[in-house]
Coordinates of C-alpha atoms and ligand atoms in Angstrom, one line a residue:
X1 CA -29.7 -16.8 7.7
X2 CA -26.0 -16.4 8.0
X3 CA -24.2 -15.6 4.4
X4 CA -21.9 -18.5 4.7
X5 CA -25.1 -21.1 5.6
X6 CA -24.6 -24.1 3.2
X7 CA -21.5 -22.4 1.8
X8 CA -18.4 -24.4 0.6
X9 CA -15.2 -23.4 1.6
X10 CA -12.0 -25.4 1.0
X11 CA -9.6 -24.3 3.3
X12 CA -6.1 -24.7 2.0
X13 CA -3.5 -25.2 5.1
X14 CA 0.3 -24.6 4.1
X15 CA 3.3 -25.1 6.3
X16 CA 3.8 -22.2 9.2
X17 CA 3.5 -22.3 12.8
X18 CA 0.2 -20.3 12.5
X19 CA -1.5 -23.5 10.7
X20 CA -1.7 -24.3 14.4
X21 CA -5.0 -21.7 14.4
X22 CA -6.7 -23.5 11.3
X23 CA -8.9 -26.2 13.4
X24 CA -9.9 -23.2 15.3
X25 CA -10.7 -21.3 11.9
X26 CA -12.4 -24.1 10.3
X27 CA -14.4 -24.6 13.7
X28 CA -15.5 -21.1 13.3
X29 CA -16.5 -21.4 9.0
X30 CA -18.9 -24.7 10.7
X31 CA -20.3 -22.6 13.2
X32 CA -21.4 -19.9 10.7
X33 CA -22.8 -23.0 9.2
X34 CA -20.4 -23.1 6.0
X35 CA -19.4 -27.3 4.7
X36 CA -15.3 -27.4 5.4
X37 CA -12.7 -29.4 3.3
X38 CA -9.3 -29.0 4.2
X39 CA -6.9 -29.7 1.9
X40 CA -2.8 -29.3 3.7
X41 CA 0.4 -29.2 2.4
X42 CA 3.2 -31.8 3.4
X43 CA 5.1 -28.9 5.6
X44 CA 1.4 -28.2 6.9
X45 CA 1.7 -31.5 8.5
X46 CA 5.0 -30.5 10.6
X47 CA 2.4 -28.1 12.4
X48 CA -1.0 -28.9 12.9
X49 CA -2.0 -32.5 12.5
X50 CA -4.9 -34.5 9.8
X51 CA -6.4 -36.3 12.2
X52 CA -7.6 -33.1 14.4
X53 CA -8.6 -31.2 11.4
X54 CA -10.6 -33.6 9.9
X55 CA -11.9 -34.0 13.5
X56 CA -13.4 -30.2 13.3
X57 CA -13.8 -30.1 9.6
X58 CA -16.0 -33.4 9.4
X59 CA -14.7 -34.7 6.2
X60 CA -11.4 -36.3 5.3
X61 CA -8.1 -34.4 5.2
X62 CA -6.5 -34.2 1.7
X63 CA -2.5 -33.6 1.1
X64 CA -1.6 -35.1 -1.6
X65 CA -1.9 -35.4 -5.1
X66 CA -0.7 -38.9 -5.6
X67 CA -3.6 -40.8 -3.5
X68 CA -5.7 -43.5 -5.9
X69 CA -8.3 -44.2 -3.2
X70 CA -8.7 -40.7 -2.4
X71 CA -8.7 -39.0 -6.0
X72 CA -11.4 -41.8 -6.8
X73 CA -13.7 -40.4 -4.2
X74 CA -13.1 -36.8 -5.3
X75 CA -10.3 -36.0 -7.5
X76 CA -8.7 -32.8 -7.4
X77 CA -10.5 -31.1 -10.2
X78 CA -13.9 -31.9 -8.7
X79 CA -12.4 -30.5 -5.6
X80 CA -11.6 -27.3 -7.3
X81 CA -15.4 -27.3 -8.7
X82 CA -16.6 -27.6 -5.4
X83 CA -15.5 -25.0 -3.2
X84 CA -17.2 -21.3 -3.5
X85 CA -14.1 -20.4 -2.2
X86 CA -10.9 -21.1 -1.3
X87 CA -9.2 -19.6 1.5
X88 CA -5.5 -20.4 2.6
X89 CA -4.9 -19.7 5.7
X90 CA -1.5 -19.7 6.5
X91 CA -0.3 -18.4 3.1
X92 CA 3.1 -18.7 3.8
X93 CA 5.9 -16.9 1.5
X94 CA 6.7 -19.9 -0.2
X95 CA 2.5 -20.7 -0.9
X96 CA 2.5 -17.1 -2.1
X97 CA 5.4 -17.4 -4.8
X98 CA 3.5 -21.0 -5.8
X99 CA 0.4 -19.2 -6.3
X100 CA 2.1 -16.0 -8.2
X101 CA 3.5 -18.3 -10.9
X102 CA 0.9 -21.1 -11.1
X103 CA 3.0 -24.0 -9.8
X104 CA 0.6 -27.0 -9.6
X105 CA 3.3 -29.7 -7.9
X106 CA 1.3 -30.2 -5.3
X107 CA -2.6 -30.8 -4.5
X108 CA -3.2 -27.5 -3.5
X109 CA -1.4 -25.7 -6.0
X110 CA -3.7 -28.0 -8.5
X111 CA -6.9 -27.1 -7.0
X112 CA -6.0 -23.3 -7.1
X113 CA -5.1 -23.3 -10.9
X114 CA -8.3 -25.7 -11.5
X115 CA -11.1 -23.8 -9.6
X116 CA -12.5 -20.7 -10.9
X117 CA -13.8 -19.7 -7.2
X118 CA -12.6 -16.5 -5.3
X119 CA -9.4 -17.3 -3.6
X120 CA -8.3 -15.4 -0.1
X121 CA -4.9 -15.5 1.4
X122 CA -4.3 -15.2 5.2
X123 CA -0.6 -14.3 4.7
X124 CA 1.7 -15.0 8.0
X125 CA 5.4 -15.0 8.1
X126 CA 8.5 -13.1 9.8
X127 CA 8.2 -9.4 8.6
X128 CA 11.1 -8.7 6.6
X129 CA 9.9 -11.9 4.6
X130 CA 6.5 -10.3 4.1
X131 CA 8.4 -6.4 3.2
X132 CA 11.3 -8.5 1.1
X133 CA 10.9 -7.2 -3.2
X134 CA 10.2 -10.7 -4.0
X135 CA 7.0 -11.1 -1.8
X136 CA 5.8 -7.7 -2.6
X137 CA 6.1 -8.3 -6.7
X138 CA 4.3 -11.8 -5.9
X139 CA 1.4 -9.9 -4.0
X140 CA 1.5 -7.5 -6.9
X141 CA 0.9 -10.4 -9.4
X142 CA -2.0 -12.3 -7.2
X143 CA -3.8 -8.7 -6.3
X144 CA -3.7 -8.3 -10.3
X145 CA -5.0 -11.9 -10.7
X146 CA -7.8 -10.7 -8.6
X147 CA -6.7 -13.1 -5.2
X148 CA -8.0 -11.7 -1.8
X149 CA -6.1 -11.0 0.9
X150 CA -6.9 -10.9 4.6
X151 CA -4.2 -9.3 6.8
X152 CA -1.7 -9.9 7.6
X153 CA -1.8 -8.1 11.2
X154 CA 1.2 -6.1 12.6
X155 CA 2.3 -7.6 16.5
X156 CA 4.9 -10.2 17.7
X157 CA 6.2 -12.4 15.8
X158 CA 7.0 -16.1 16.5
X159 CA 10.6 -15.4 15.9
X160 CA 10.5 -13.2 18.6
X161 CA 10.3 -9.8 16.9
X162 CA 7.6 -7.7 15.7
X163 CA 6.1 -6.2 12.6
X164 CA 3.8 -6.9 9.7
X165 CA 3.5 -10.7 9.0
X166 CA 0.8 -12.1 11.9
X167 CA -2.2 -14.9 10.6
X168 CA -5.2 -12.5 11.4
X169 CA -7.1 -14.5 14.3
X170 CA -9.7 -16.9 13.2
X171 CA -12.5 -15.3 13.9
X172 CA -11.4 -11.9 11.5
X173 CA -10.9 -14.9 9.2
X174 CA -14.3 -16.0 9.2
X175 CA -15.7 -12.5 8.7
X176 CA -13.8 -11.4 6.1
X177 CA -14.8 -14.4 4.1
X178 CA -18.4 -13.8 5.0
X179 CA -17.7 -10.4 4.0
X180 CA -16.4 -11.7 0.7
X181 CA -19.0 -13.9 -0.1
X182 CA -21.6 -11.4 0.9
X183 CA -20.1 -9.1 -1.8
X184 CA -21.8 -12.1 -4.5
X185 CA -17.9 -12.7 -5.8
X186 CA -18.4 -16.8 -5.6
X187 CA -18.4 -18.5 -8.8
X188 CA -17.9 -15.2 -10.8
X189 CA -14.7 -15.3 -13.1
X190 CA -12.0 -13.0 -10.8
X191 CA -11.6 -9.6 -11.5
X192 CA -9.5 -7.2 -10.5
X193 CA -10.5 -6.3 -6.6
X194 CA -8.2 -5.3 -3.8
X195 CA -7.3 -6.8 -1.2
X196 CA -10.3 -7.1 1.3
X197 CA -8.0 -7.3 4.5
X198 CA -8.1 -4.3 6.9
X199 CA -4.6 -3.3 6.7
X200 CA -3.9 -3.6 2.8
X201 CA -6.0 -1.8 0.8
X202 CA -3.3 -0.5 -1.4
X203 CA -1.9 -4.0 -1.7
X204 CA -0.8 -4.1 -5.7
X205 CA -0.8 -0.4 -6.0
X206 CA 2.0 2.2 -6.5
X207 CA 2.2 5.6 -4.3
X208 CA 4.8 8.0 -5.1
X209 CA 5.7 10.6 -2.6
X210 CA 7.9 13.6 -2.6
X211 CA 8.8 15.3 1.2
X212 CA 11.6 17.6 2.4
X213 CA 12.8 20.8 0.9
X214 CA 14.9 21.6 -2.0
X215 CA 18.1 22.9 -2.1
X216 CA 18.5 25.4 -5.1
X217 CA 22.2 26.6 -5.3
X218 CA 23.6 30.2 -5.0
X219 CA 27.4 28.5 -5.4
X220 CA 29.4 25.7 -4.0
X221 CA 29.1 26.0 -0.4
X222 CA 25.1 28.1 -0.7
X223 CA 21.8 27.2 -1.1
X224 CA 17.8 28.8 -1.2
X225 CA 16.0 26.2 0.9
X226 CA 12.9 26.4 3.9
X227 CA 12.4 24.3 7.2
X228 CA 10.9 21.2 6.0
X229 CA 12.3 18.2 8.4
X230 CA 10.5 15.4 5.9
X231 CA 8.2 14.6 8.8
X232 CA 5.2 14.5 7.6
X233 CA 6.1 13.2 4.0
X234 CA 8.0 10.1 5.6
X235 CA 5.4 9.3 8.0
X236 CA 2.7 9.4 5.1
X237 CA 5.7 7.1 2.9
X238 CA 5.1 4.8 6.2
X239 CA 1.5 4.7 6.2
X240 CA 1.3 3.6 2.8
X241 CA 3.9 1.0 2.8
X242 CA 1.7 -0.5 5.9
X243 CA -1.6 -0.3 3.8
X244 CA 0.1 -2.6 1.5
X245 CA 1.5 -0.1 -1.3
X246 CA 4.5 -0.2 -3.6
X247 CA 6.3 3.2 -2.2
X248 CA 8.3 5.8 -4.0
X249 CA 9.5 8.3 -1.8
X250 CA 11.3 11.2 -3.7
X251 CA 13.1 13.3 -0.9
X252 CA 15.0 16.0 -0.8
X253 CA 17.9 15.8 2.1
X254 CA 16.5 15.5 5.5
X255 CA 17.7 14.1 8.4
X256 CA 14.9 11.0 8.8
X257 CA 15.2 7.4 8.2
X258 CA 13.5 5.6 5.2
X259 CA 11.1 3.2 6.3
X260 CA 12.6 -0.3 5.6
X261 CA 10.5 -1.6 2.1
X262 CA 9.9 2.3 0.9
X263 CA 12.5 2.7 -2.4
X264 CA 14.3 6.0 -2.0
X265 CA 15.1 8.6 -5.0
X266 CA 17.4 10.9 -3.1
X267 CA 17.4 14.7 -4.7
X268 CA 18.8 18.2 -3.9
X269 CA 17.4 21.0 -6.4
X270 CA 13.6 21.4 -7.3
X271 CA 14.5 20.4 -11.0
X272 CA 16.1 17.3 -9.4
X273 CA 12.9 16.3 -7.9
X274 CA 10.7 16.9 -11.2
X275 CA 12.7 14.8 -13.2
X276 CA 12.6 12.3 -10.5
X277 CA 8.8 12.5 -10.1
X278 CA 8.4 12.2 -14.2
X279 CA 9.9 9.2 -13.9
X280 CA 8.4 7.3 -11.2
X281 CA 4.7 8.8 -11.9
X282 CA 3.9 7.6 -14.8
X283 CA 1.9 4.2 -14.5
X284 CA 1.7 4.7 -10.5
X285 CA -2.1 4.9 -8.6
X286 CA -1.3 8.1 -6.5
X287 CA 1.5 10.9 -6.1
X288 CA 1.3 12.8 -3.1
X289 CA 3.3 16.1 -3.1
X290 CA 4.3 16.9 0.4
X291 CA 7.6 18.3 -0.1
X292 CA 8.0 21.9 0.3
X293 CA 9.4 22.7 -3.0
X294 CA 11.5 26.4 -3.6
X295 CA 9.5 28.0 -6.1
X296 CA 12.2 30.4 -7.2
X297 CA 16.2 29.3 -7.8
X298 CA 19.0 31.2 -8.4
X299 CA 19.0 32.4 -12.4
X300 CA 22.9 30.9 -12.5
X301 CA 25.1 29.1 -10.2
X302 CA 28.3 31.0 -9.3
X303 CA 31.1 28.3 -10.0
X304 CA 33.4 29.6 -7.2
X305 CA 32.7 30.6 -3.8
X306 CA 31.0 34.2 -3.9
X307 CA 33.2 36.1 -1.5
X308 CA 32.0 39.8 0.4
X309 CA 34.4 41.6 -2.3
X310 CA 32.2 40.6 -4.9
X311 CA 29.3 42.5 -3.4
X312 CA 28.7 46.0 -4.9
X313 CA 28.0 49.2 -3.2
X314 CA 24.1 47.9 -2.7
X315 CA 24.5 44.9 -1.4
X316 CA 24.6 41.5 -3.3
X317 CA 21.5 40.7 -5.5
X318 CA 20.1 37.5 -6.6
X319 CA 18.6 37.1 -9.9
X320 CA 15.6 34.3 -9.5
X321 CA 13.7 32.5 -11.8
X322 CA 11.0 30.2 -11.3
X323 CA 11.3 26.4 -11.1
X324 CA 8.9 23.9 -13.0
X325 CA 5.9 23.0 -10.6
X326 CA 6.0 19.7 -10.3
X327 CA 2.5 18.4 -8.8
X328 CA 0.9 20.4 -11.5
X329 CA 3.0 18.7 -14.2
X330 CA 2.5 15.4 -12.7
X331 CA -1.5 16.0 -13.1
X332 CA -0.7 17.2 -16.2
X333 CA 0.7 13.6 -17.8
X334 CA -1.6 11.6 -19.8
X335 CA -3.7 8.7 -17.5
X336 CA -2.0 10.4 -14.3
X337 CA -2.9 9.0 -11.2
X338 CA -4.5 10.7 -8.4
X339 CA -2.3 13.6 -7.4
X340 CA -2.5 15.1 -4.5
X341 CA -1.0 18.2 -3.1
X342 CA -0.1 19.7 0.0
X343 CA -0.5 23.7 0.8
X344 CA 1.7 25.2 3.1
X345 CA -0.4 28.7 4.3
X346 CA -0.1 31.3 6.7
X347 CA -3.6 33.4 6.5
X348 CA -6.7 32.9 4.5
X349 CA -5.5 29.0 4.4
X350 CA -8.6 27.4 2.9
X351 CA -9.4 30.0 0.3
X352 CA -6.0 30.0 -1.0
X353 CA -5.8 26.4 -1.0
X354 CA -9.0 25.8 -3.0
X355 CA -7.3 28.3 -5.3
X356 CA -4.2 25.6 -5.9
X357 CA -6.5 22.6 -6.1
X358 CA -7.8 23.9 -9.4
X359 CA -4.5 26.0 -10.3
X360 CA -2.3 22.9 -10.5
X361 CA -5.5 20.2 -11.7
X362 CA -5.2 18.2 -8.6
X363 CA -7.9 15.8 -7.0
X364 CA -7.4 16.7 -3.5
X365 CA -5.1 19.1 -1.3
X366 CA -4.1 18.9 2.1
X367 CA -3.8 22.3 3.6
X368 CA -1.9 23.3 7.0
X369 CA -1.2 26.1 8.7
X370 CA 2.9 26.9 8.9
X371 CA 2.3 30.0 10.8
X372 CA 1.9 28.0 13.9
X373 CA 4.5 26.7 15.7
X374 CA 3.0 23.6 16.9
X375 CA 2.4 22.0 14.0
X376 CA 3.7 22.4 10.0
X377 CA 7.3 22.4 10.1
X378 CA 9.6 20.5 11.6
X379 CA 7.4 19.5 14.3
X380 CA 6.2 16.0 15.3
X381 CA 2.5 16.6 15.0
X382 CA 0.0 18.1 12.4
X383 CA -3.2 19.1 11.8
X384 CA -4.8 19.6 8.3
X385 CA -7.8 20.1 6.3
X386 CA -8.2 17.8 3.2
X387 CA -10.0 19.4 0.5
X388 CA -11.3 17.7 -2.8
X389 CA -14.1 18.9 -5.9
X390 CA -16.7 18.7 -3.5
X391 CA -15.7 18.1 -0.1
X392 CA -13.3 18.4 3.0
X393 CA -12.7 17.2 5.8
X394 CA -11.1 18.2 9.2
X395 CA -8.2 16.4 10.6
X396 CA -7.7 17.9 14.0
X397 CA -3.8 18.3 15.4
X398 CA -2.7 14.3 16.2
X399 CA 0.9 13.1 15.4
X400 CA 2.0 12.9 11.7
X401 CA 1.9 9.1 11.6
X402 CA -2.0 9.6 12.9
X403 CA -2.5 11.9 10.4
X404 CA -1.0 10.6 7.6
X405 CA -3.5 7.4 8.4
X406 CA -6.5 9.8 8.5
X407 CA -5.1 11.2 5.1
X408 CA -5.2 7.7 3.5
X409 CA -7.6 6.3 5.1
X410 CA -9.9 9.0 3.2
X411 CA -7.7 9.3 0.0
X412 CA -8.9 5.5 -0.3
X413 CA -12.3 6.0 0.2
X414 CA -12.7 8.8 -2.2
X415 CA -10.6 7.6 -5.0
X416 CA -10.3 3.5 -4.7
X417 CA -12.0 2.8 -7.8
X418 CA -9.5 5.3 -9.7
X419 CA -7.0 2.9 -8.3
X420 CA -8.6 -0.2 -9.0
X421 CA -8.7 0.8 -13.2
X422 CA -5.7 2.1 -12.7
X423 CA -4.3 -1.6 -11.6
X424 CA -6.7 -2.9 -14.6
X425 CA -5.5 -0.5 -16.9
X426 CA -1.1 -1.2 -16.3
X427 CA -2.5 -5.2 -16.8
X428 CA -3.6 -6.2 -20.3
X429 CA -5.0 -9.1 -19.1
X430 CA -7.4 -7.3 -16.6
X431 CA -8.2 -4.5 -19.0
X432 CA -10.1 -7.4 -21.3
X433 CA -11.7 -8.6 -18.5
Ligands
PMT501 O1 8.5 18.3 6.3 P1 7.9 18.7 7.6 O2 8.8 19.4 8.5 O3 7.2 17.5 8.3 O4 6.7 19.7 7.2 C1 5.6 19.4 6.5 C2 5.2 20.4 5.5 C3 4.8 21.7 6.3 C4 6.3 20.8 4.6 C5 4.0 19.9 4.7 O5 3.0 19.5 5.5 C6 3.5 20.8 3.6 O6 2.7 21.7 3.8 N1 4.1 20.6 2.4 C7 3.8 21.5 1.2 C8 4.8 22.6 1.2 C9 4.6 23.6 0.1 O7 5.6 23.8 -0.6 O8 3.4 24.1 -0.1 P2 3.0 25.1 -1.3 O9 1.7 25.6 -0.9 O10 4.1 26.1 -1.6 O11 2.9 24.2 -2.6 C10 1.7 23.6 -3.0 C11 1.9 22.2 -3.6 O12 2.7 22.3 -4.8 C12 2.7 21.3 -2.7 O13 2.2 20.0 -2.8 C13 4.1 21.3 -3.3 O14 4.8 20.1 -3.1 C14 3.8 21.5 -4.7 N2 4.9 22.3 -5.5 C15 5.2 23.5 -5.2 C16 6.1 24.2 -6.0 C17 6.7 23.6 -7.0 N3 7.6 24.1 -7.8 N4 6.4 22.3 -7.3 C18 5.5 21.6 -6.6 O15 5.2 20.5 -6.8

């Protein structure tokens, strides 16, 4: 017997183009053999009409809060006692904001704050509407409510462009709430979970990054630095923006572009970037330490060019002294997230890279080899082995965006519930739970 046989889902319909798919989604939910009641907004109706969904859905269409005849059939509360779940489908920005701060102006809004039953969100609107701060701190609030979220998917756009903001299709719809309800979630007080959608899994949850090189001073016009480009620590900024994640990207200068929604913290010097990861680390779910950090920096800072006169007999020498480590003081903080570092080797990569993993009190390491010229710096692929306590695994050379992917992708499965407390942990309300 299918999961969702006898199942109640109220499907919750507000106003965007892609409300045009919902007879098509409640179709499928029937088929799978689930009961339907739809329940649409008054923008809903400028899409997809009541007459064809209560057509597919088999009962009658609700949309307002304000209908005697109607609420004396089945008010709103026993509405909101009914479903097993509700799933709105399209969430649009506005129906997300609603949601985030409890509004209850309108039927849907009502049921929501009255039902106790899991609530998914197929999210669809233009892109920079679904990147914009105000979306992402509403997602923040609903993934800490507990609300699910199914996509959105990345492809073109009604407006015409592309990016993140697509209804998934109905039938990834119907799955994903099979999948939910399979998980035995209905009728449970929410908790905490992430979002259940393919492409955000770290929707709600902070990454910090730090990529480039430093730049440690010899005097005004000199520096000690190496040949990171920022690559591979802006393509792994990317991939975790597009899982869903709040993004910190600490960066030394490079010449690469930040990914539109990733928040910046621009640094020269190695001392720079410590301070900078301090701050932003505490209270995040992950740091990832890809930037190639000078471990040594010029003991002072001459305050006027250094010209060839000043030179002795022997040559100019440069007093170094070490700079702070940050990944390993970042592991260090009290209730740190999951740090993980990257090792830039030469020979004997693996061994010496095990060797850091415990050094600096990380949970995993990425290691690559910079002696090649393929791949490490400055080039546009990689290839990398990810170590942890117990395990590794081999990511073979791909581009730095594939890789970076393959590097989540596994980071999530290994350390998820760390992030999940970690989200319960930052919200006193969860935490009780
Ligand atoms: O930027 P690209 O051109 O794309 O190149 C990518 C890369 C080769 C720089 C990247 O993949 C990489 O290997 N980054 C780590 C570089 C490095 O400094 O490795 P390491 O083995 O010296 O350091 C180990 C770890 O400690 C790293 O996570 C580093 O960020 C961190 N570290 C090192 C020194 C220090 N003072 N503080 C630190 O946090």
């Amino acid at each position: 017997m299918n999961v969702l046989t006898g199942r109640r889902i109220l499907v919750g319909v507000s106003g965007g183009i892609a409300a045009y798919k919902t007879p098509e989604l409640v179709r499928e939910l029937r088929r799978a053999g689930a009961e339907v009641q739809v329940v649409m907004t008054r923008s809903a109706a400028q899409f997809v009409t009541a007459t064809s969904l209560q057509a597919v859905s088999g009962n009658p269409v609700r949309d307002t809060l304000w209908d005697p005849a109607a609420e004396a059939q089945m008010g709103h509360i026993e509405l909101a006692r009914w479903a097993d779940l509700i799933l709105i489908a399209p969430a649009t920005a506005d129906r997300l904001a609603r949601l985030a701060h409890g509004f209850a102006d309108d039927l849907l809004g009502a049921i929501c704050l009255a039902s106790t039953a899991p609530i998914a969100l197929a999210p669809a609107m233009n892109h920079v509407m679904w990147q914009a701060p105000a979306t992402r701190r509403n997602l923040e609030l609903l993934a800490a409510d507990g609300v699910h979220l199914i996509g959105p998917e990345v492809g073109d756009q009604a407006c015409g462009e592309t990016g993140p903001g697509r209804m998934s299709e109905p039938a990834d719809l119907a799955r994903a709430v099979t999948e939910l309800l399979a998980q035995g979630l209905e009728g449970t007080a929410r908790a905490p979970v992430h979002s259940i959608g393919q492409n955000q899994p770290l929707l709600g949850h902070h990454v910090v990054i730090t990529a480039g090189p430093t730049r440690e001073a010899i005097d005004p016009v000199r520096f000690i630095s190496n040949h990171s480009s920022g690559k591979q620590g802006y393509a792994l900024a990317a991939a975790a923006l597009a899982a869903g994640a709040r993004v910190t990207l600490i960066s030394g200068p490079v010449a690469e572009s930040v990914p539109v929604g990733v928040t910046l913290v621009a640094v020269e010097s190695a001392r720079d970037m410590h301070a900078a990861a301090l701050t932003a680390a505490p209270g995040s779910d992950l740091f990832i330490a890809v930037a190639a950090v000078a471990d040594y920096r010029p003991s002072t800072v001459a305050e006027q060019k250094i010209k060839k006169t000043d030179r002795k007999e022997s040559g100019l020498s440069l007093e170094l002294v070490e700079n702070p480590d940050i990944v390993a003081a970042v592991a260090a903080l009290p209730d740190a997230p999951v740090v993980v570092g990257f090792a830039a080797e030469t020979h004997d990569a693996l061994a010496h890279a095990r060797g850091k993993l415990s050094r600096k009190g990380l949970d995993a390491i990425v290691v690559n080899d910079v002696s090649r010229q393929d791949i490490g710096f400055g080039t546009d692929e990689n290839a990398a082995t990810l170590i942890w306590a117990d395990g590794e695994i081999t990511l073979p050379k791909q581009s730095k965006a594939d890789l970076s992917r393959a590097i989540l992708d596994t980071l999530i499965e290994l350390f998820m519930p760390r992030f999940v407390r970690q989200l319960a942990n930052t919200n006193p309300d969860n935490a009780a739970k």
